[in-house]
Coordinates of C-alpha atoms and ligand atoms in Angstrom, one line a residue:
M1 CA -30.1 18.2 2.8
N2 CA -30.0 16.6 -0.7
H3 CA -26.9 16.1 -2.8
N4 CA -26.3 14.4 -6.1
V5 CA -23.4 12.4 -4.8
I6 CA -22.1 11.8 -1.2
I7 CA -18.5 10.6 -0.9
I8 CA -17.6 8.9 2.4
G9 CA -14.0 9.8 3.2
G10 CA -11.8 12.7 2.2
G11 CA -8.7 10.7 1.2
A12 CA -6.9 10.1 -2.1
S13 CA -9.7 8.3 -3.9
A14 CA -12.5 10.6 -2.7
L15 CA -10.5 13.7 -3.6
M16 CA -9.7 12.5 -7.2
L17 CA -13.4 11.6 -7.7
A18 CA -14.6 15.0 -6.3
S19 CA -12.1 16.8 -8.4
L20 CA -13.4 15.2 -11.6
L21 CA -17.2 15.5 -10.8
P22 CA -19.1 18.7 -11.7
K23 CA -18.8 21.5 -9.2
K24 CA -21.4 21.7 -6.5
S25 CA -22.6 18.2 -7.3
T26 CA -20.9 16.4 -4.5
A27 CA -20.6 16.3 -0.7
I28 CA -17.5 14.9 0.9
I29 CA -17.7 13.7 4.5
E30 CA -14.4 13.3 6.3
S31 CA -13.8 12.4 9.9
N32 CA -10.5 14.3 10.1
A33 CA -10.2 18.0 10.5
K34 CA -8.5 18.2 7.1
I35 CA -8.6 16.4 3.8
G36 CA -5.9 14.1 2.5
A37 CA -4.3 13.3 5.9
K38 CA -2.7 10.0 4.6
I39 CA -1.4 11.6 1.4
L40 CA 0.5 14.2 3.6
V41 CA 2.5 11.5 5.4
S42 CA 2.9 9.1 2.5
G43 CA 6.2 8.3 0.8
G44 CA 8.2 9.8 3.6
G45 CA 6.3 13.1 3.2
K46 CA 6.8 13.3 -0.5
C47 CA 4.0 10.9 -1.6
N48 CA 5.0 8.2 -4.0
I49 CA 2.1 9.0 -6.4
T50 CA 2.6 6.2 -9.0
N51 CA 5.0 4.0 -10.8
A52 CA 6.3 3.9 -14.4
K53 CA 6.1 0.1 -14.3
M54 CA 2.4 -0.5 -14.0
G55 CA 0.5 -3.8 -14.4
T56 CA -1.8 -6.2 -12.6
E57 CA 1.2 -8.2 -11.4
Y58 CA 2.0 -5.5 -8.9
F59 CA -1.3 -6.0 -7.1
L60 CA -2.8 -8.6 -4.8
A61 CA -6.3 -8.6 -6.3
D62 CA -8.5 -10.2 -8.9
K63 CA -6.6 -9.1 -12.0
C64 CA -9.7 -9.1 -14.2
F65 CA -11.3 -6.7 -11.8
I66 CA -8.5 -4.1 -11.6
L67 CA -7.4 -4.2 -15.3
P68 CA -10.3 -2.1 -16.7
S69 CA -9.5 0.7 -14.2
L70 CA -5.8 0.6 -14.7
K71 CA -6.4 0.8 -18.4
M72 CA -9.0 3.5 -18.2
F73 CA -6.8 5.8 -16.1
T74 CA -3.2 4.8 -16.6
Q75 CA -0.1 6.1 -14.7
E76 CA 0.5 8.2 -17.8
D77 CA -3.0 9.7 -17.7
L78 CA -2.5 10.4 -14.0
L79 CA 0.9 12.1 -14.6
H80 CA -0.6 14.1 -17.5
W81 CA -3.5 15.2 -15.3
L82 CA -1.1 16.2 -12.5
R83 CA 1.1 18.2 -14.9
E84 CA -2.0 20.0 -16.1
Q85 CA -2.5 21.1 -12.5
N86 CA 1.1 22.3 -12.4
L87 CA 2.4 19.5 -10.3
K88 CA 5.7 18.2 -11.7
P89 CA 6.2 14.6 -10.5
V90 CA 9.8 13.7 -10.0
L91 CA 11.1 10.2 -10.9
R92 CA 13.1 8.6 -8.1
K93 CA 14.4 5.0 -7.5
D94 CA 14.2 4.4 -11.3
T95 CA 10.5 4.0 -11.6
Q96 CA 8.7 5.8 -8.7
Y97 CA 7.1 9.2 -9.1
F98 CA 7.0 11.5 -6.1
C99 CA 5.9 15.1 -5.5
Q100 CA 8.8 17.5 -6.1
N101 CA 9.1 18.8 -2.6
T102 CA 6.3 17.7 -0.3
A103 CA 3.1 15.7 -0.5
K104 CA 1.3 19.0 0.3
E105 CA 1.7 19.9 -3.3
L106 CA -0.8 17.2 -4.2
V107 CA -3.2 17.9 -1.4
D108 CA -3.2 21.6 -2.3
I109 CA -4.2 20.7 -5.9
F110 CA -7.1 18.6 -4.6
A111 CA -8.1 21.3 -2.2
K112 CA -8.3 23.8 -5.0
K113 CA -10.2 21.4 -7.3
V114 CA -12.8 20.4 -4.7
K115 CA -13.4 23.9 -3.2
K116 CA -16.8 24.2 -4.9
Q117 CA -18.0 20.9 -3.5
K118 CA -19.6 20.7 -0.1
I119 CA -17.0 19.4 2.4
F120 CA -18.0 18.3 5.9
L121 CA -14.9 18.0 8.0
D122 CA -14.6 16.6 11.6
E123 CA -17.7 14.6 10.8
K124 CA -18.0 10.9 11.2
V125 CA -20.2 8.7 9.1
L126 CA -22.1 6.3 11.2
S127 CA -24.4 4.5 8.8
V128 CA -26.0 4.5 5.4
C129 CA -29.5 3.2 4.4
K130 CA -31.5 3.3 1.3
R131 CA -35.2 3.9 0.8
D132 CA -36.6 3.8 -2.8
I133 CA -34.0 5.6 -4.9
L134 CA -32.5 7.8 -2.1
F135 CA -29.7 7.0 0.3
T136 CA -29.6 8.5 3.8
V137 CA -26.1 9.0 5.3
T138 CA -26.2 9.5 9.0
T139 CA -23.2 11.2 10.6
N140 CA -22.5 12.1 14.2
K141 CA -23.9 15.6 13.4
R142 CA -26.7 15.2 10.8
S143 CA -28.4 13.2 8.1
L144 CA -27.8 13.8 4.4
S145 CA -29.4 12.3 1.4
A146 CA -28.3 11.5 -2.1
K147 CA -29.1 9.4 -5.1
Y148 CA -25.5 8.1 -5.2
V149 CA -23.1 7.2 -2.4
V150 CA -19.5 6.4 -2.9
V151 CA -17.7 4.6 -0.1
A152 CA -14.1 5.8 -0.3
S153 CA -13.3 5.4 3.4
G154 CA -10.1 3.3 3.0
G155 CA -8.9 0.4 5.2
L156 CA -8.0 -0.1 8.8
S157 CA -4.4 1.0 8.7
F158 CA -3.2 4.1 10.6
S159 CA -6.3 4.8 12.8
R160 CA -4.5 7.9 14.0
L161 CA -5.1 9.3 10.5
G162 CA -8.8 8.5 10.6
A163 CA -9.0 4.9 9.4
S164 CA -12.1 3.1 10.5
S165 CA -14.2 0.0 9.6
I166 CA -17.1 2.1 8.3
G167 CA -16.6 1.1 4.7
Y168 CA -16.9 -2.6 5.6
D169 CA -19.8 -2.0 8.0
I170 CA -21.7 -0.2 5.2
A171 CA -20.9 -2.9 2.7
V172 CA -22.1 -5.6 5.1
S173 CA -25.3 -3.7 5.9
F174 CA -26.1 -3.9 2.2
G175 CA -25.3 -7.6 1.9
H176 CA -21.8 -7.4 0.6
S177 CA -19.1 -9.9 1.7
I178 CA -15.7 -8.9 3.1
V179 CA -12.6 -10.7 2.3
K180 CA -10.7 -11.2 5.5
T181 CA -8.6 -8.1 6.3
S182 CA -5.0 -8.0 7.7
P183 CA -2.2 -5.4 7.9
A184 CA 0.1 -5.3 4.9
L185 CA 3.1 -3.4 3.7
V186 CA 4.3 -3.7 7.3
G187 CA 7.3 -5.1 9.2
F188 CA 7.5 -8.6 10.8
T189 CA 7.9 -9.4 14.5
V190 CA 10.1 -12.4 15.2
Q191 CA 10.1 -15.5 17.4
A192 CA 12.7 -16.3 20.1
E193 CA 15.1 -18.0 17.7
Q194 CA 15.4 -14.7 15.8
F195 CA 15.6 -12.4 18.8
F196 CA 19.3 -11.8 17.9
F197 CA 17.9 -9.7 15.0
K198 CA 17.0 -7.1 17.6
T199 CA 20.7 -6.6 18.4
L200 CA 21.2 -5.4 14.8
S201 CA 18.6 -2.7 15.1
G202 CA 19.3 0.1 12.7
V203 CA 21.4 -2.0 10.3
S204 CA 20.1 -2.6 6.8
T205 CA 21.2 -4.7 3.8
N206 CA 19.8 -5.7 0.4
V207 CA 18.1 -9.1 0.3
K208 CA 15.8 -11.3 -1.7
I209 CA 12.8 -12.6 0.2
T210 CA 10.7 -15.5 -1.0
V211 CA 7.2 -15.9 0.3
D212 CA 4.4 -17.8 -1.2
N213 CA 6.4 -18.2 -4.5
M214 CA 6.8 -14.4 -4.8
V215 CA 10.3 -12.9 -4.7
C216 CA 10.6 -9.5 -3.1
E217 CA 14.0 -7.7 -3.5
G218 CA 15.3 -4.6 -1.8
A219 CA 16.5 -3.3 1.5
L220 CA 15.8 -5.1 4.8
L221 CA 16.1 -3.1 7.9
F222 CA 16.6 -4.7 11.3
T223 CA 14.6 -2.9 14.0
H224 CA 14.0 -3.3 17.8
R225 CA 10.8 -5.2 17.0
G226 CA 12.0 -7.4 14.2
I227 CA 12.5 -6.6 10.5
S228 CA 11.2 -3.9 8.2
G229 CA 12.3 -2.1 5.1
P230 CA 11.0 -2.1 1.5
A231 CA 11.7 -5.8 0.8
V232 CA 10.0 -6.9 4.0
L233 CA 7.0 -4.6 3.5
D234 CA 6.4 -6.1 0.0
A235 CA 6.8 -9.6 1.4
S236 CA 4.2 -8.9 4.0
L237 CA 1.6 -8.5 1.2
Y238 CA 2.0 -12.2 0.3
W239 CA 2.5 -13.6 3.8
Q240 CA -0.4 -15.5 5.4
K241 CA 1.3 -17.4 8.2
G242 CA 4.3 -19.7 8.0
K243 CA 7.8 -19.5 6.7
I244 CA 9.6 -17.0 4.6
K245 CA 13.1 -17.4 3.0
I246 CA 15.6 -14.6 3.1
D247 CA 18.7 -14.6 0.9
F248 CA 21.1 -12.2 2.7
L249 CA 23.6 -12.6 -0.1
P250 CA 21.7 -12.1 -3.3
D251 CA 23.8 -12.4 -6.5
F252 CA 26.9 -13.4 -4.5
S253 CA 29.0 -16.4 -5.3
W254 CA 31.5 -18.1 -3.0
K255 CA 33.6 -19.2 -5.9
H256 CA 35.8 -16.1 -6.3
I257 CA 36.8 -15.9 -2.6
Q258 CA 37.7 -19.4 -1.8
N259 CA 41.4 -18.8 -1.3
S260 CA 41.1 -15.4 0.3
K261 CA 43.1 -14.7 3.4
K262 CA 40.6 -12.0 4.5
Q263 CA 38.4 -12.6 7.5
I264 CA 34.9 -13.9 6.7
S265 CA 33.3 -10.7 8.1
S266 CA 35.5 -8.5 5.8
L267 CA 34.9 -10.6 2.8
L268 CA 31.2 -11.1 2.7
P269 CA 29.2 -8.2 1.0
L270 CA 27.2 -7.5 4.2
P271 CA 27.5 -5.0 7.0
K272 CA 30.1 -6.6 9.4
R273 CA 27.6 -6.5 12.3
I274 CA 25.3 -8.8 10.4
T275 CA 27.9 -11.3 9.4
K276 CA 29.3 -11.4 13.0
A277 CA 25.8 -11.9 14.5
F278 CA 25.2 -14.8 12.1
L279 CA 28.6 -16.4 12.8
V280 CA 27.7 -16.4 16.5
Q281 CA 24.4 -18.0 15.7
L282 CA 26.1 -20.7 13.5
G283 CA 28.7 -21.3 16.1
L284 CA 31.4 -20.3 13.7
E285 CA 34.6 -18.3 14.3
D286 CA 35.4 -15.2 12.3
K287 CA 38.6 -16.3 10.6
P288 CA 40.5 -16.1 7.2
F289 CA 38.2 -17.5 4.6
Y290 CA 40.7 -20.1 3.2
Q291 CA 40.8 -21.8 6.6
I292 CA 37.1 -22.7 6.7
T293 CA 36.2 -26.3 6.2
S294 CA 33.6 -27.6 3.7
A295 CA 31.3 -28.4 6.7
E296 CA 31.6 -24.8 7.9
L297 CA 31.0 -23.5 4.3
D298 CA 27.8 -25.6 4.3
K299 CA 26.7 -23.8 7.4
L300 CA 27.5 -20.4 5.9
Q301 CA 25.2 -21.2 3.0
L302 CA 22.4 -20.5 5.5
L303 CA 23.0 -16.8 4.6
H304 CA 21.6 -17.6 1.2
Q305 CA 18.5 -19.3 2.5
Y306 CA 17.6 -18.2 6.0
I307 CA 14.2 -19.8 6.5
F308 CA 12.0 -18.9 9.5
A309 CA 8.4 -18.1 10.4
P310 CA 7.8 -14.5 11.5
A311 CA 5.8 -14.3 14.8
G312 CA 3.4 -11.8 13.2
T313 CA 3.4 -8.2 11.9
F314 CA 3.8 -4.8 13.5
G315 CA 0.0 -4.5 13.0
Y316 CA -2.4 -1.9 11.7
T317 CA -0.8 1.0 13.6
K318 CA 2.3 0.6 11.4
A319 CA 0.9 -1.0 8.3
E320 CA 0.7 1.2 5.2
V321 CA -2.3 -0.6 3.9
T322 CA -5.0 -3.1 4.7
K323 CA -5.2 -6.2 2.5
G324 CA -8.6 -7.8 2.0
G325 CA -11.7 -5.7 2.1
V326 CA -15.0 -5.5 0.1
S327 CA -15.2 -8.4 -2.2
T328 CA -14.6 -7.4 -5.8
D329 CA -16.8 -10.2 -7.0
E330 CA -19.8 -8.1 -6.0
V331 CA -18.6 -4.8 -7.6
D332 CA -18.8 -4.0 -11.3
A333 CA -15.2 -3.6 -12.6
Q334 CA -16.4 -1.2 -15.4
T335 CA -18.2 1.3 -13.0
M336 CA -17.2 0.5 -9.4
M337 CA -20.9 0.2 -8.6
S338 CA -22.2 -2.5 -6.3
K339 CA -23.8 -5.4 -8.1
K340 CA -26.3 -5.6 -5.3
V341 CA -27.4 -2.0 -4.7
E342 CA -28.0 0.4 -7.5
G343 CA -26.2 3.8 -6.8
L344 CA -23.8 2.5 -4.2
Y345 CA -20.1 2.6 -5.3
F346 CA -16.8 1.5 -3.7
T347 CA -13.4 3.0 -4.7
G348 CA -9.8 2.8 -3.4
E349 CA -8.4 0.7 -0.5
V350 CA -11.8 -0.3 1.0
L351 CA -11.9 -2.8 -1.9
D352 CA -10.1 -6.1 -1.8
V353 CA -7.3 -4.6 -3.9
T354 CA -3.8 -4.1 -2.5
G355 CA -0.7 -2.9 -4.4
R356 CA 2.9 -3.4 -3.7
L357 CA 5.2 -0.7 -2.4
G358 CA 6.0 1.9 -5.0
G359 CA 3.0 4.1 -5.7
Y360 CA 0.6 1.3 -6.7
N361 CA -1.9 2.0 -3.9
F362 CA -2.4 5.6 -4.9
Q363 CA -2.6 4.6 -8.5
W364 CA -5.4 2.2 -7.6
A365 CA -7.2 4.9 -5.5
F366 CA -7.0 7.3 -8.5
S367 CA -7.8 4.8 -11.2
S368 CA -10.8 3.3 -9.4
A369 CA -12.0 6.9 -8.7
Y370 CA -11.8 7.7 -12.4
T371 CA -13.8 4.6 -13.3
C372 CA -16.5 5.6 -10.9
F373 CA -16.4 9.2 -12.2
R374 CA -17.0 8.0 -15.8
N375 CA -20.1 6.2 -14.7
L376 CA -21.4 8.8 -12.4
K377 CA -20.8 11.7 -14.7
G378 CA -23.5 10.6 -17.2
K379 CA -25.9 10.0 -14.4
I380 CA -25.5 13.3 -12.7
E381 CA -26.1 15.1 -16.0
E382 CA -29.4 13.3 -16.2
I383 CA -30.6 14.8 -12.9
Ligands
FAD1 C1 2.4 6.0 6.3 C2 1.8 5.6 4.9 C3 2.6 5.9 3.8 C4 2.0 5.5 2.6 N1 2.8 5.8 1.4 C5 2.3 5.5 0.2 C6 2.9 5.9 -1.0 O1 4.0 6.6 -0.9 N2 2.4 5.5 -2.2 C7 1.2 4.8 -2.2 O2 0.8 4.4 -3.4 N3 0.5 4.4 -1.1 C8 1.0 4.8 0.1 N4 0.3 4.5 1.2 C9 -1.0 3.9 1.0 C10 -2.1 4.9 0.6 O3 -2.0 6.0 1.5 C11 -3.5 4.4 0.6 O4 -3.5 3.1 -0.1 C12 -4.4 5.4 0.0 O5 -4.5 6.5 0.7 C13 -5.9 4.8 -0.1 O6 -6.7 5.8 -0.5 P1 -8.3 5.8 -0.1 O7 -8.8 7.1 -0.6 O8 -8.9 4.5 -0.6 O9 -8.2 5.8 1.5 P2 -7.7 6.8 2.5 O10 -6.6 7.7 1.9 O11 -7.3 6.1 3.7 O12 -8.9 7.8 2.8 C14 -10.0 7.3 3.5 C15 -10.5 8.5 4.3 O13 -11.8 8.1 4.9 C16 -11.9 8.7 6.2 N5 -12.8 8.0 7.0 C17 -12.6 6.8 7.6 N6 -13.7 6.5 8.3 C18 -14.6 7.5 8.2 C19 -15.9 7.8 8.8 N7 -16.5 7.0 9.6 N8 -16.5 9.0 8.5 C20 -15.8 9.9 7.6 N9 -14.6 9.7 7.1 C21 -14.0 8.5 7.4 C22 -10.4 8.7 6.7 O14 -10.2 9.6 7.7 C23 -9.6 8.9 5.4 O15 -9.3 10.3 5.3 C24 0.8 4.9 2.5 C25 0.0 4.7 3.6 C26 0.5 5.0 4.9 C27 -0.3 4.8 6.1

């Protein structure tokens, strides 16, 4: 069966692209039984669509590669497009835009937009090859051909929602290089010296984490496996291996409390359980603050710069995204087309582009889809 465009994957990037392309021009192949599975669970079920603060600094990527797409389809363009579809994004946490009630609002919009495209659900792409100007996409059910193939199959995170390595396999089969992948926006497991973290499971506090010269601020949540929460997830984006520094008392100064008669655990702006656990670790007694010696105060400074090496991460099963991916050196930033194979495109998370927490990954999925659309549109009209 011949199609103008075949899109591999039925996630965020694929759905935006198929929504923009002319009706009946496109076939979507999705291994799940439904489209947009990841959108539905994203942002705690409300989908953090984008962020009012947008810029290349919020991404781990080649800035020159992502800038044209972020400019071509900005967060404002996205919000405008969504409003035109009657979705009214709600601003939360200062800068983050979410669906009003549930992420299904967004998936329903896409479902309506793509209903005239051919959608193959429950169908797994196995390989892609090209002869002359035509690609053949082989699935577990059939072979399809098209002049243009868009790989929008995402990364390796959350395999229970359909994630697979197919995008990388296809890229490699066409001579592309893959930047080493690893789980990102994910919690850290800890080594024996930090096992006491586990006793704090369920407790959270605001921190500043420094990793690889990047500072990530926000909540840290202790869990039974280690640490998680927004600041930790962001930090995981920049973590290779090695040490991180956590300031458990950001913006706090000891000066104003020096003569206080209150117990240390009552005085510090931390949940008492955390202070008490650290006091035990430091071999300090919980006592009125004015009684502590300068040597003890030195020890307490550790709360400002707790340095340790995480054991690892919670892995792909818990990671919101995959960092690394198809090398952007070999993809044209103005079109998303492969520089090696005419007619082969890559969009979204399959590329070596990863955003911080806060709607950046969806914005990239949509912006890169738009860039691809702009290029494909003219070509499809030529057919
Ligand atoms: C729990 C969770 C919460 C998240 N929350 C947010 C958030 O609030 N904001 C944000 O910006 N980002 C969030 N993300 C990240 C965001 O979901 C992704 O970055 C984004 O979905 C990437 O879009 P994509 O289209 O490139 O890939 P995906 O959305 O992953 O879509 C790829 C599709 O390809 C399909 N596929 C894979 N292999 C095959 C195959 N062999 N054959 C056919 N189909 C295949 C998959 O089933 C999948 O549907 C979250 C991720 C997770 C896991």
